[in-house]
Amino acid sequence: MSLNLEIELAGIRMDNPLMLASGILGICPSLIRRVAAAGAGAVVTKSIGLNAREGFPNPTVHIIKYYGLLNAMGLPNPGVDEVLKEFEGQKFSVPVIYSIYGSSPEEYSNVAKKLLKLNPVAFELNLSCPHVREVGSMVGQDPEMVYKVVNLVKSSVNVPVFAKLSPNVTDILEIASAAVKAGVDGIVAINTVKAMAIDVDLRKPLLGNIYGGLSGPAIKPIAIKIVYDLFENFKVPIVGVGGVCDWRDAVEFFLAGAWAIQIGSGILWRGVNIFGEVLNGLRRYMLENGFKCVEEMVGAGHR
Ligand SMILES: Cc1cc2nc3c(=O)[nH]c(=O)nc-3n(C[C@H](O)[C@H](O)[C@H](O)COP(=O)(O)O)c2cc1C
């Protein structure tokens, strides 16, 4: 039986449905190439803003045994102009999606317009960074703001726009609905889950920012439920992200309704070879279960 791992996501052709999640490996052309060589079908950059940001004080990352990763980076990034200098003229073998953030619809749109110079295949709007008070969290928790951001970016650029949702809201379907009404081309779910840890010896919070976002295996069931609900309610393509560490996790996301999946913290435990490992497992699963292409798996876990 012939097997086709290629997918088309909002018009973007990818050799396979595995993507690098935003932020895990920073912003740097050589890292993008490394991840592409390891088997990723597409790459999302770390979130880029209008101006440079240093991020939060250390410690910014804490590993919770077996469960996940707690981080409060504070969106450190060199700012869009520096990114333009570093990326101009660079060529990549996989589609590169630029993740952007801002404190207002205008700021999102300005960053996107500047990045058009790099011929991005798409933008991913980080609406949801849970630990930067003055940017993402405000936007991603307010359906009206989400509508305005998506609407303005969509009318400013001529490439697909994805909205990346935060799970830190009361009703995620209301937020997704605002993005869909504004014409979003796809939904990425989910960003990290608000969390913290306390050092019992020092009797102090472990992160410099006190609290941060949890990623990794602990959040996978939360992400699966959200992808499942999004699939039941909307027609736009969904990209699943949260806790993918092996091929079984990936398959679970497809069955829940994801067209593609992103891998983030899993790289910490398994290295960039995780892309090849998940792809091999996915191929085997598809052959053994009679799936000829990824599309046939999407949503197959729904009754
Ligand atoms: C260290 C770190 C940095 C991150 N930076 C970003 C970021 O810049 N923009 C963004 O949208 N998500 C960011 N995320 C969230 C991830 O892209 C992803 O949504 C989340 O970690 C869940 O996936 P995972 O469990 O596979 O890591 C970051 C996550 C981590 C752990």
mmCIF file of C-alpha atoms and ligand atoms in Angstrom:
data_model
loop_
_atom_site.group_PDB
_atom_site.id
_atom_site.type_symbol
_atom_site.label_atom_id
_atom_site.label_comp_id
_atom_site.label_asym_id
_atom_site.label_seq_id
_atom_site.Cartn_x
_atom_site.Cartn_y
_atom_site.Cartn_z
ATOM 1 C CA MET A 1 0.000 0.000 0.000
ATOM 2 C CA SER A 2 1.398 3.422 -0.901
ATOM 3 C CA LEU A 3 1.547 5.958 1.897
ATOM 4 C CA ASN A 4 1.287 9.712 1.553
ATOM 5 C CA LEU A 5 2.491 11.879 4.416
ATOM 6 C CA GLU A 6 2.224 15.131 2.463
ATOM 7 C CA ILE A 7 -0.400 17.607 3.612
ATOM 8 C CA GLU A 8 -1.780 20.922 2.461
ATOM 9 C CA LEU A 9 -2.511 23.264 5.340
ATOM 10 C CA ALA A 10 -4.405 26.413 4.316
ATOM 11 C CA GLY A 11 -2.661 26.192 0.954
ATOM 12 C CA ILE A 12 0.792 25.466 2.425
ATOM 13 C CA ARG A 13 2.341 22.288 1.024
ATOM 14 C CA MET A 14 4.287 20.265 3.585
ATOM 15 C CA ASP A 15 6.187 16.979 3.031
ATOM 16 C CA ASN A 16 4.835 15.750 6.347
ATOM 17 C CA PRO A 17 2.531 17.063 9.105
ATOM 18 C CA LEU A 18 5.165 17.594 11.834
ATOM 19 C CA MET A 19 6.132 21.166 12.687
ATOM 20 C CA LEU A 20 8.540 22.758 15.142
ATOM 21 C CA ALA A 21 6.518 24.695 17.774
ATOM 22 C CA SER A 22 7.275 28.358 18.362
ATOM 23 C CA GLY A 23 9.912 29.392 20.868
ATOM 24 C CA ILE A 24 11.554 26.114 21.705
ATOM 25 C CA LEU A 25 14.741 26.669 19.711
ATOM 26 C CA GLY A 26 14.900 30.442 19.424
ATOM 27 C CA ILE A 27 15.189 32.425 16.195
ATOM 28 C CA CYS A 28 18.145 31.458 14.059
ATOM 29 C CA PRO A 29 18.474 30.220 10.441
ATOM 30 C CA SER A 30 20.953 27.441 11.322
ATOM 31 C CA LEU A 31 18.571 25.933 13.887
ATOM 32 C CA ILE A 32 15.749 25.995 11.364
ATOM 33 C CA ARG A 33 17.971 24.027 8.967
ATOM 34 C CA ARG A 34 18.861 21.523 11.690
ATOM 35 C CA VAL A 35 15.208 20.871 12.484
ATOM 36 C CA ALA A 36 14.366 20.566 8.773
ATOM 37 C CA ALA A 37 17.192 18.046 8.320
ATOM 38 C CA ALA A 38 15.856 16.080 11.299
ATOM 39 C CA GLY A 39 12.565 15.582 9.461
ATOM 40 C CA ALA A 40 10.217 18.470 10.348
ATOM 41 C CA GLY A 41 7.718 19.305 7.596
ATOM 42 C CA ALA A 42 7.587 22.988 8.613
ATOM 43 C CA VAL A 43 9.051 25.312 11.205
ATOM 44 C CA VAL A 44 7.515 28.081 13.313
ATOM 45 C CA THR A 45 9.896 30.780 14.533
ATOM 46 C CA LYS A 46 10.015 32.084 18.066
ATOM 47 C CA SER A 47 7.511 34.919 18.497
ATOM 48 C CA ILE A 48 8.766 38.202 17.063
ATOM 49 C CA GLY A 49 7.653 41.630 18.285
ATOM 50 C CA LEU A 50 8.115 45.185 17.079
ATOM 51 C CA ASN A 51 10.891 45.984 19.548
ATOM 52 C CA ALA A 52 13.667 43.983 21.201
ATOM 53 C CA ARG A 53 12.770 42.432 24.588
ATOM 54 C CA GLU A 54 15.191 41.054 27.123
ATOM 55 C CA GLY A 55 12.666 38.741 28.743
ATOM 56 C CA PHE A 56 12.157 37.886 32.400
ATOM 57 C CA PRO A 57 14.903 37.455 35.007
ATOM 58 C CA ASN A 58 16.368 33.980 35.661
ATOM 59 C CA PRO A 59 15.453 31.291 36.421
ATOM 60 C CA THR A 60 13.238 31.158 33.337
ATOM 61 C CA VAL A 61 12.895 27.381 32.983
ATOM 62 C CA HIS A 62 12.238 24.586 35.472
ATOM 63 C CA ILE A 63 11.830 20.911 34.575
ATOM 64 C CA ILE A 64 9.135 19.078 36.499
ATOM 65 C CA LYS A 65 10.119 15.406 36.693
ATOM 66 C CA TYR A 66 8.148 13.203 34.222
ATOM 67 C CA TYR A 67 5.474 15.812 33.644
ATOM 68 C CA GLY A 68 6.704 18.819 31.818
ATOM 69 C CA LEU A 69 8.505 22.057 31.616
ATOM 70 C CA LEU A 70 7.673 25.246 33.425
ATOM 71 C CA ASN A 71 8.839 28.398 31.668
ATOM 72 C CA ALA A 72 8.585 32.135 32.056
ATOM 73 C CA MET A 73 10.836 33.462 29.317
ATOM 74 C CA GLY A 74 8.993 36.767 28.845
ATOM 75 C CA LEU A 75 9.211 36.697 25.041
ATOM 76 C CA PRO A 76 12.895 37.555 24.691
ATOM 77 C CA ASN A 77 13.522 38.473 21.059
ATOM 78 C CA PRO A 78 15.746 40.823 19.081
ATOM 79 C CA GLY A 79 12.825 42.747 17.547
ATOM 80 C CA VAL A 80 11.567 42.570 13.988
ATOM 81 C CA ASP A 81 14.273 44.760 12.394
ATOM 82 C CA GLU A 82 17.098 42.538 13.686
ATOM 83 C CA VAL A 83 15.219 39.433 12.513
ATOM 84 C CA LEU A 84 14.922 40.975 9.036
ATOM 85 C CA LYS A 85 18.690 41.521 8.936
ATOM 86 C CA GLU A 86 19.416 37.946 10.038
ATOM 87 C CA PHE A 87 16.906 36.238 7.731
ATOM 88 C CA GLU A 88 17.116 38.338 4.569
ATOM 89 C CA GLY A 89 18.350 36.217 1.641
ATOM 90 C CA GLN A 90 18.200 32.953 3.623
ATOM 91 C CA LYS A 91 16.638 29.960 1.892
ATOM 92 C CA PHE A 92 15.052 27.007 3.659
ATOM 93 C CA SER A 93 14.028 23.553 2.465
ATOM 94 C CA VAL A 94 10.794 23.610 4.514
ATOM 95 C CA PRO A 95 8.034 26.220 4.873
ATOM 96 C CA VAL A 96 8.847 28.776 7.587
ATOM 97 C CA ILE A 97 5.941 30.311 9.484
ATOM 98 C CA TYR A 98 6.675 33.497 11.394
ATOM 99 C CA SER A 99 5.155 33.750 14.866
ATOM 100 C CA ILE A 100 4.371 37.316 15.877
ATOM 101 C CA TYR A 101 3.049 39.121 18.939
ATOM 102 C CA GLY A 102 2.039 42.649 19.825
ATOM 103 C CA SER A 103 0.255 44.783 22.364
ATOM 104 C CA SER A 104 -2.409 46.064 19.935
ATOM 105 C CA PRO A 105 -3.904 45.051 16.571
ATOM 106 C CA GLU A 106 -1.776 47.769 14.915
ATOM 107 C CA GLU A 107 1.417 46.382 16.423
ATOM 108 C CA TYR A 108 0.656 42.842 15.205
ATOM 109 C CA SER A 109 -0.093 44.191 11.765
ATOM 110 C CA ASN A 110 3.065 46.343 11.649
ATOM 111 C CA VAL A 111 5.276 43.388 12.571
ATOM 112 C CA ALA A 112 3.557 41.221 9.942
ATOM 113 C CA LYS A 113 3.916 43.881 7.235
ATOM 114 C CA LYS A 114 7.645 44.272 7.940
ATOM 115 C CA LEU A 115 8.168 40.497 7.805
ATOM 116 C CA LEU A 116 6.573 40.279 4.345
ATOM 117 C CA LYS A 117 10.071 41.107 3.023
ATOM 118 C CA LEU A 118 11.093 37.560 3.982
ATOM 119 C CA ASN A 119 8.310 35.959 1.878
ATOM 120 C CA PRO A 120 6.763 34.083 4.812
ATOM 121 C CA VAL A 121 4.470 31.179 3.921
ATOM 122 C CA ALA A 122 2.179 32.174 6.810
ATOM 123 C CA PHE A 123 1.962 34.020 10.114
ATOM 124 C CA GLU A 124 1.110 32.487 13.465
ATOM 125 C CA LEU A 125 -0.391 35.018 15.876
ATOM 126 C CA ASN A 126 0.772 34.397 19.419
ATOM 127 C CA LEU A 127 -2.389 35.592 21.180
ATOM 128 C CA SER A 128 -1.700 33.655 24.263
ATOM 129 C CA CYS A 129 1.585 34.082 26.027
ATOM 130 C CA PRO A 130 0.428 33.551 29.605
ATOM 131 C CA HIS A 131 3.297 35.259 31.338
ATOM 132 C CA VAL A 132 3.690 38.650 29.688
ATOM 133 C CA ARG A 133 1.081 40.805 31.288
ATOM 134 C CA GLU A 134 1.131 43.636 28.799
ATOM 135 C CA VAL A 135 0.927 41.618 25.570
ATOM 136 C CA GLY A 136 -0.412 38.160 24.643
ATOM 137 C CA SER A 137 -2.488 37.293 27.662
ATOM 138 C CA MET A 138 -4.736 40.351 27.309
ATOM 139 C CA VAL A 139 -5.309 39.752 23.614
ATOM 140 C CA GLY A 140 -5.974 36.043 23.779
ATOM 141 C CA GLN A 141 -8.452 36.300 26.622
ATOM 142 C CA ASP A 142 -10.676 38.911 24.992
ATOM 143 C CA PRO A 143 -12.778 37.788 21.995
ATOM 144 C CA GLU A 144 -13.199 41.350 20.721
ATOM 145 C CA MET A 145 -9.436 41.929 20.701
ATOM 146 C CA VAL A 146 -8.865 38.572 19.021
ATOM 147 C CA TYR A 147 -11.339 39.572 16.304
ATOM 148 C CA LYS A 148 -9.597 42.927 15.798
ATOM 149 C CA VAL A 149 -6.082 41.459 15.688
ATOM 150 C CA VAL A 150 -6.983 38.695 13.217
ATOM 151 C CA ASN A 151 -9.059 41.059 11.112
ATOM 152 C CA LEU A 152 -6.350 43.709 10.842
ATOM 153 C CA VAL A 153 -3.512 41.266 10.153
ATOM 154 C CA LYS A 154 -5.647 39.464 7.547
ATOM 155 C CA SER A 155 -6.325 42.744 5.754
ATOM 156 C CA SER A 156 -2.636 43.779 5.915
ATOM 157 C CA VAL A 157 -0.991 40.675 4.449
ATOM 158 C CA ASN A 158 -1.689 38.278 1.592
ATOM 159 C CA VAL A 159 -0.531 35.048 3.229
ATOM 160 C CA PRO A 160 -2.418 32.627 5.504
ATOM 161 C CA VAL A 161 -2.838 33.675 9.134
ATOM 162 C CA PHE A 162 -3.078 31.193 12.009
ATOM 163 C CA ALA A 163 -4.287 32.080 15.496
ATOM 164 C CA LYS A 164 -2.561 30.302 18.372
ATOM 165 C CA LEU A 165 -4.913 29.983 21.303
ATOM 166 C CA SER A 166 -4.275 30.061 25.010
ATOM 167 C CA PRO A 167 -5.933 27.438 27.217
ATOM 168 C CA ASN A 168 -6.034 30.018 30.033
ATOM 169 C CA VAL A 169 -9.567 31.204 29.276
ATOM 170 C CA THR A 170 -13.060 30.309 30.485
ATOM 171 C CA ASP A 171 -14.481 29.498 27.055
ATOM 172 C CA ILE A 172 -11.932 28.727 24.364
ATOM 173 C CA LEU A 173 -14.647 28.155 21.750
ATOM 174 C CA GLU A 174 -15.759 31.784 22.149
ATOM 175 C CA ILE A 175 -12.190 32.929 21.442
ATOM 176 C CA ALA A 176 -11.851 30.538 18.482
ATOM 177 C CA SER A 177 -15.182 31.744 17.141
ATOM 178 C CA ALA A 178 -13.944 35.356 17.175
ATOM 179 C CA ALA A 179 -10.849 34.332 15.203
ATOM 180 C CA VAL A 180 -12.945 32.351 12.701
ATOM 181 C CA LYS A 181 -15.387 35.252 12.225
ATOM 182 C CA ALA A 182 -12.408 37.501 11.483
ATOM 183 C CA GLY A 183 -11.352 35.134 8.691
ATOM 184 C CA VAL A 184 -8.495 33.190 10.281
ATOM 185 C CA ASP A 185 -7.025 30.467 8.042
ATOM 186 C CA GLY A 186 -6.277 27.994 10.812
ATOM 187 C CA ILE A 187 -6.165 27.535 14.578
ATOM 188 C CA VAL A 188 -3.154 26.370 16.548
ATOM 189 C CA ALA A 189 -3.978 24.856 19.943
ATOM 190 C CA ILE A 190 -2.550 25.193 22.551
ATOM 191 C CA ASN A 191 -0.030 27.494 24.147
ATOM 192 C CA THR A 192 1.230 26.754 27.667
ATOM 193 C CA VAL A 193 -1.008 26.374 30.738
ATOM 194 C CA LYS A 194 -0.558 28.896 33.552
ATOM 195 C CA ALA A 195 1.409 27.243 36.371
ATOM 196 C CA MET A 196 4.055 27.669 39.070
ATOM 197 C CA ALA A 197 6.325 25.724 41.415
ATOM 198 C CA ILE A 198 7.792 26.535 44.833
ATOM 199 C CA ASP A 199 11.231 25.514 46.102
ATOM 200 C CA VAL A 200 10.492 23.902 49.487
ATOM 201 C CA ASP A 201 14.000 24.518 50.821
ATOM 202 C CA LEU A 202 14.216 28.175 49.832
ATOM 203 C CA ARG A 203 10.451 28.632 50.363
ATOM 204 C CA LYS A 204 10.343 30.760 47.236
ATOM 205 C CA PRO A 205 8.773 30.439 43.800
ATOM 206 C CA LEU A 206 11.174 28.651 41.454
ATOM 207 C CA LEU A 207 10.751 30.976 38.482
ATOM 208 C CA GLY A 208 12.144 34.503 38.385
ATOM 209 C CA ASN A 209 8.728 35.721 37.226
ATOM 210 C CA ILE A 210 7.006 33.733 40.058
ATOM 211 C CA TYR A 211 4.647 31.974 37.656
ATOM 212 C CA GLY A 212 4.889 30.823 34.078
ATOM 213 C CA GLY A 213 3.509 28.337 31.579
ATOM 214 C CA LEU A 214 3.493 24.551 31.706
ATOM 215 C CA SER A 215 4.242 22.502 28.585
ATOM 216 C CA GLY A 216 5.076 18.845 27.890
ATOM 217 C CA PRO A 217 3.267 15.554 28.686
ATOM 218 C CA ALA A 218 1.183 17.021 31.535
ATOM 219 C CA ILE A 219 -0.759 19.290 29.172
ATOM 220 C CA LYS A 220 -1.443 16.777 26.389
ATOM 221 C CA PRO A 221 -4.901 15.699 27.657
ATOM 222 C CA ILE A 222 -5.890 19.389 27.927
ATOM 223 C CA ALA A 223 -4.741 20.035 24.359
ATOM 224 C CA ILE A 224 -6.470 16.894 23.037
ATOM 225 C CA LYS A 225 -9.808 17.970 24.566
ATOM 226 C CA ILE A 226 -9.485 21.439 23.036
ATOM 227 C CA VAL A 227 -8.582 20.088 19.578
ATOM 228 C CA TYR A 228 -11.506 17.637 19.815
ATOM 229 C CA ASP A 229 -13.935 20.462 20.655
ATOM 230 C CA LEU A 230 -12.541 22.758 17.953
ATOM 231 C CA PHE A 231 -12.987 20.000 15.377
ATOM 232 C CA GLU A 232 -16.631 19.513 16.415
ATOM 233 C CA ASN A 233 -17.364 23.235 16.097
ATOM 234 C CA PHE A 234 -15.302 24.730 13.260
ATOM 235 C CA LYS A 235 -14.282 23.900 9.700
ATOM 236 C CA VAL A 236 -10.899 25.688 9.639
ATOM 237 C CA PRO A 237 -7.820 23.451 9.874
ATOM 238 C CA ILE A 238 -6.488 22.823 13.368
ATOM 239 C CA VAL A 239 -2.843 22.368 14.324
ATOM 240 C CA GLY A 240 -2.426 20.425 17.574
ATOM 241 C CA VAL A 241 0.370 21.200 20.016
ATOM 242 C CA GLY A 242 1.018 20.183 23.605
ATOM 243 C CA GLY A 243 3.024 17.305 24.986
ATOM 244 C CA VAL A 244 3.868 15.355 21.841
ATOM 245 C CA CYS A 245 6.760 13.080 22.800
ATOM 246 C CA ASP A 246 6.202 10.054 20.564
ATOM 247 C CA TRP A 247 4.172 8.815 17.569
ATOM 248 C CA ARG A 248 1.246 7.717 19.764
ATOM 249 C CA ASP A 249 0.818 11.288 21.009
ATOM 250 C CA ALA A 250 0.863 12.521 17.414
ATOM 251 C CA VAL A 251 -1.733 9.965 16.284
ATOM 252 C CA GLU A 252 -3.965 10.968 19.207
ATOM 253 C CA PHE A 253 -3.956 14.574 17.972
ATOM 254 C CA PHE A 254 -4.867 13.516 14.413
ATOM 255 C CA LEU A 255 -7.729 11.354 15.667
ATOM 256 C CA ALA A 256 -8.947 14.293 17.784
ATOM 257 C CA GLY A 257 -9.074 16.475 14.676
ATOM 258 C CA ALA A 258 -5.642 18.025 14.059
ATOM 259 C CA TRP A 259 -4.399 18.315 10.457
ATOM 260 C CA ALA A 260 -0.833 18.833 11.588
ATOM 261 C CA ILE A 261 1.005 18.783 14.896
ATOM 262 C CA GLN A 262 3.739 20.854 16.458
ATOM 263 C CA ILE A 263 6.496 19.524 18.688
ATOM 264 C CA GLY A 264 8.039 21.715 21.388
ATOM 265 C CA SER A 265 9.201 20.480 24.780
ATOM 266 C CA GLY A 266 9.518 16.923 23.450
ATOM 267 C CA ILE A 267 12.810 18.092 21.902
ATOM 268 C CA LEU A 268 14.140 18.623 25.404
ATOM 269 C CA TRP A 269 13.723 14.946 26.267
ATOM 270 C CA ARG A 270 14.383 13.319 22.905
ATOM 271 C CA GLY A 271 16.479 15.843 20.957
ATOM 272 C CA VAL A 272 15.684 16.951 17.397
ATOM 273 C CA ASN A 273 15.667 13.278 16.310
ATOM 274 C CA ILE A 274 12.155 13.220 17.767
ATOM 275 C CA PHE A 275 10.900 14.328 14.322
ATOM 276 C CA GLY A 276 12.338 11.239 12.594
ATOM 277 C CA GLU A 277 11.170 8.943 15.405
ATOM 278 C CA VAL A 278 7.592 10.262 15.316
ATOM 279 C CA LEU A 279 7.527 10.048 11.498
ATOM 280 C CA ASN A 280 8.670 6.408 11.535
ATOM 281 C CA GLY A 281 6.054 5.481 14.130
ATOM 282 C CA LEU A 282 3.377 7.378 12.236
ATOM 283 C CA ARG A 283 4.213 5.524 8.996
ATOM 284 C CA ARG A 284 4.021 2.163 10.769
ATOM 285 C CA TYR A 285 0.703 3.037 12.434
ATOM 286 C CA MET A 286 -0.804 4.185 9.145
ATOM 287 C CA LEU A 287 0.310 1.033 7.308
ATOM 288 C CA GLU A 288 -0.950 -1.268 10.070
ATOM 289 C CA ASN A 289 -4.286 0.516 10.268
ATOM 290 C CA GLY A 290 -4.957 1.020 6.570
ATOM 291 C CA PHE A 291 -4.655 4.819 6.454
ATOM 292 C CA LYS A 292 -3.342 5.886 3.028
ATOM 293 C CA CYS A 293 -2.907 9.570 3.861
ATOM 294 C CA VAL A 294 -2.891 11.865 6.890
ATOM 295 C CA GLU A 295 -6.266 13.370 5.946
ATOM 296 C CA GLU A 296 -7.958 10.016 6.506
ATOM 297 C CA MET A 297 -6.850 10.075 10.141
ATOM 298 C CA VAL A 298 -8.029 13.625 10.863
ATOM 299 C CA GLY A 299 -10.982 13.462 13.240
ATOM 300 C CA ALA A 300 -11.217 9.662 12.992
ATOM 301 C CA GLY A 301 -11.498 9.495 16.785
ATOM 302 C CA HIS A 302 -14.901 11.202 16.741
ATOM 303 C CA ARG A 303 -18.054 9.094 16.862
HETATM 304 C C1 LIG B 1 10.841 27.584 26.467
HETATM 305 C C2 LIG B 1 9.559 27.816 25.713
HETATM 306 C C3 LIG B 1 9.416 28.968 24.941
HETATM 307 C C4 LIG B 1 8.221 29.203 24.229
HETATM 308 N N1 LIG B 1 8.104 30.332 23.462
HETATM 309 C C5 LIG B 1 6.966 30.539 22.720
HETATM 310 C C6 LIG B 1 6.854 31.653 21.854
HETATM 311 O O1 LIG B 1 7.782 32.468 21.696
HETATM 312 N N2 LIG B 1 5.684 31.808 21.170
HETATM 313 C C7 LIG B 1 4.637 30.922 21.264
HETATM 314 O O2 LIG B 1 3.605 31.102 20.611
HETATM 315 N N3 LIG B 1 4.747 29.820 22.069
HETATM 316 C C8 LIG B 1 5.865 29.611 22.788
HETATM 317 N N4 LIG B 1 5.976 28.492 23.575
HETATM 318 C C9 LIG B 1 4.862 27.516 23.615
HETATM 319 C C10 LIG B 1 5.093 26.340 22.652
HETATM 320 O O3 LIG B 1 5.173 26.769 21.304
HETATM 321 C C11 LIG B 1 3.955 25.291 22.779
HETATM 322 O O4 LIG B 1 2.719 25.882 22.450
HETATM 323 C C12 LIG B 1 3.863 24.714 24.176
HETATM 324 O O5 LIG B 1 5.157 24.533 24.731
HETATM 325 C C13 LIG B 1 3.139 23.374 24.203
HETATM 326 O O6 LIG B 1 3.767 22.434 23.383
HETATM 327 P P1 LIG B 1 4.836 21.344 23.954
HETATM 328 O O7 LIG B 1 4.180 20.661 25.106
HETATM 329 O O8 LIG B 1 5.094 20.447 22.785
HETATM 330 O O9 LIG B 1 6.043 22.110 24.374
HETATM 331 C C14 LIG B 1 7.147 28.252 24.300
HETATM 332 C C15 LIG B 1 7.323 27.096 25.077
HETATM 333 C C16 LIG B 1 8.499 26.861 25.768
HETATM 334 C C17 LIG B 1 8.618 25.604 26.587
#
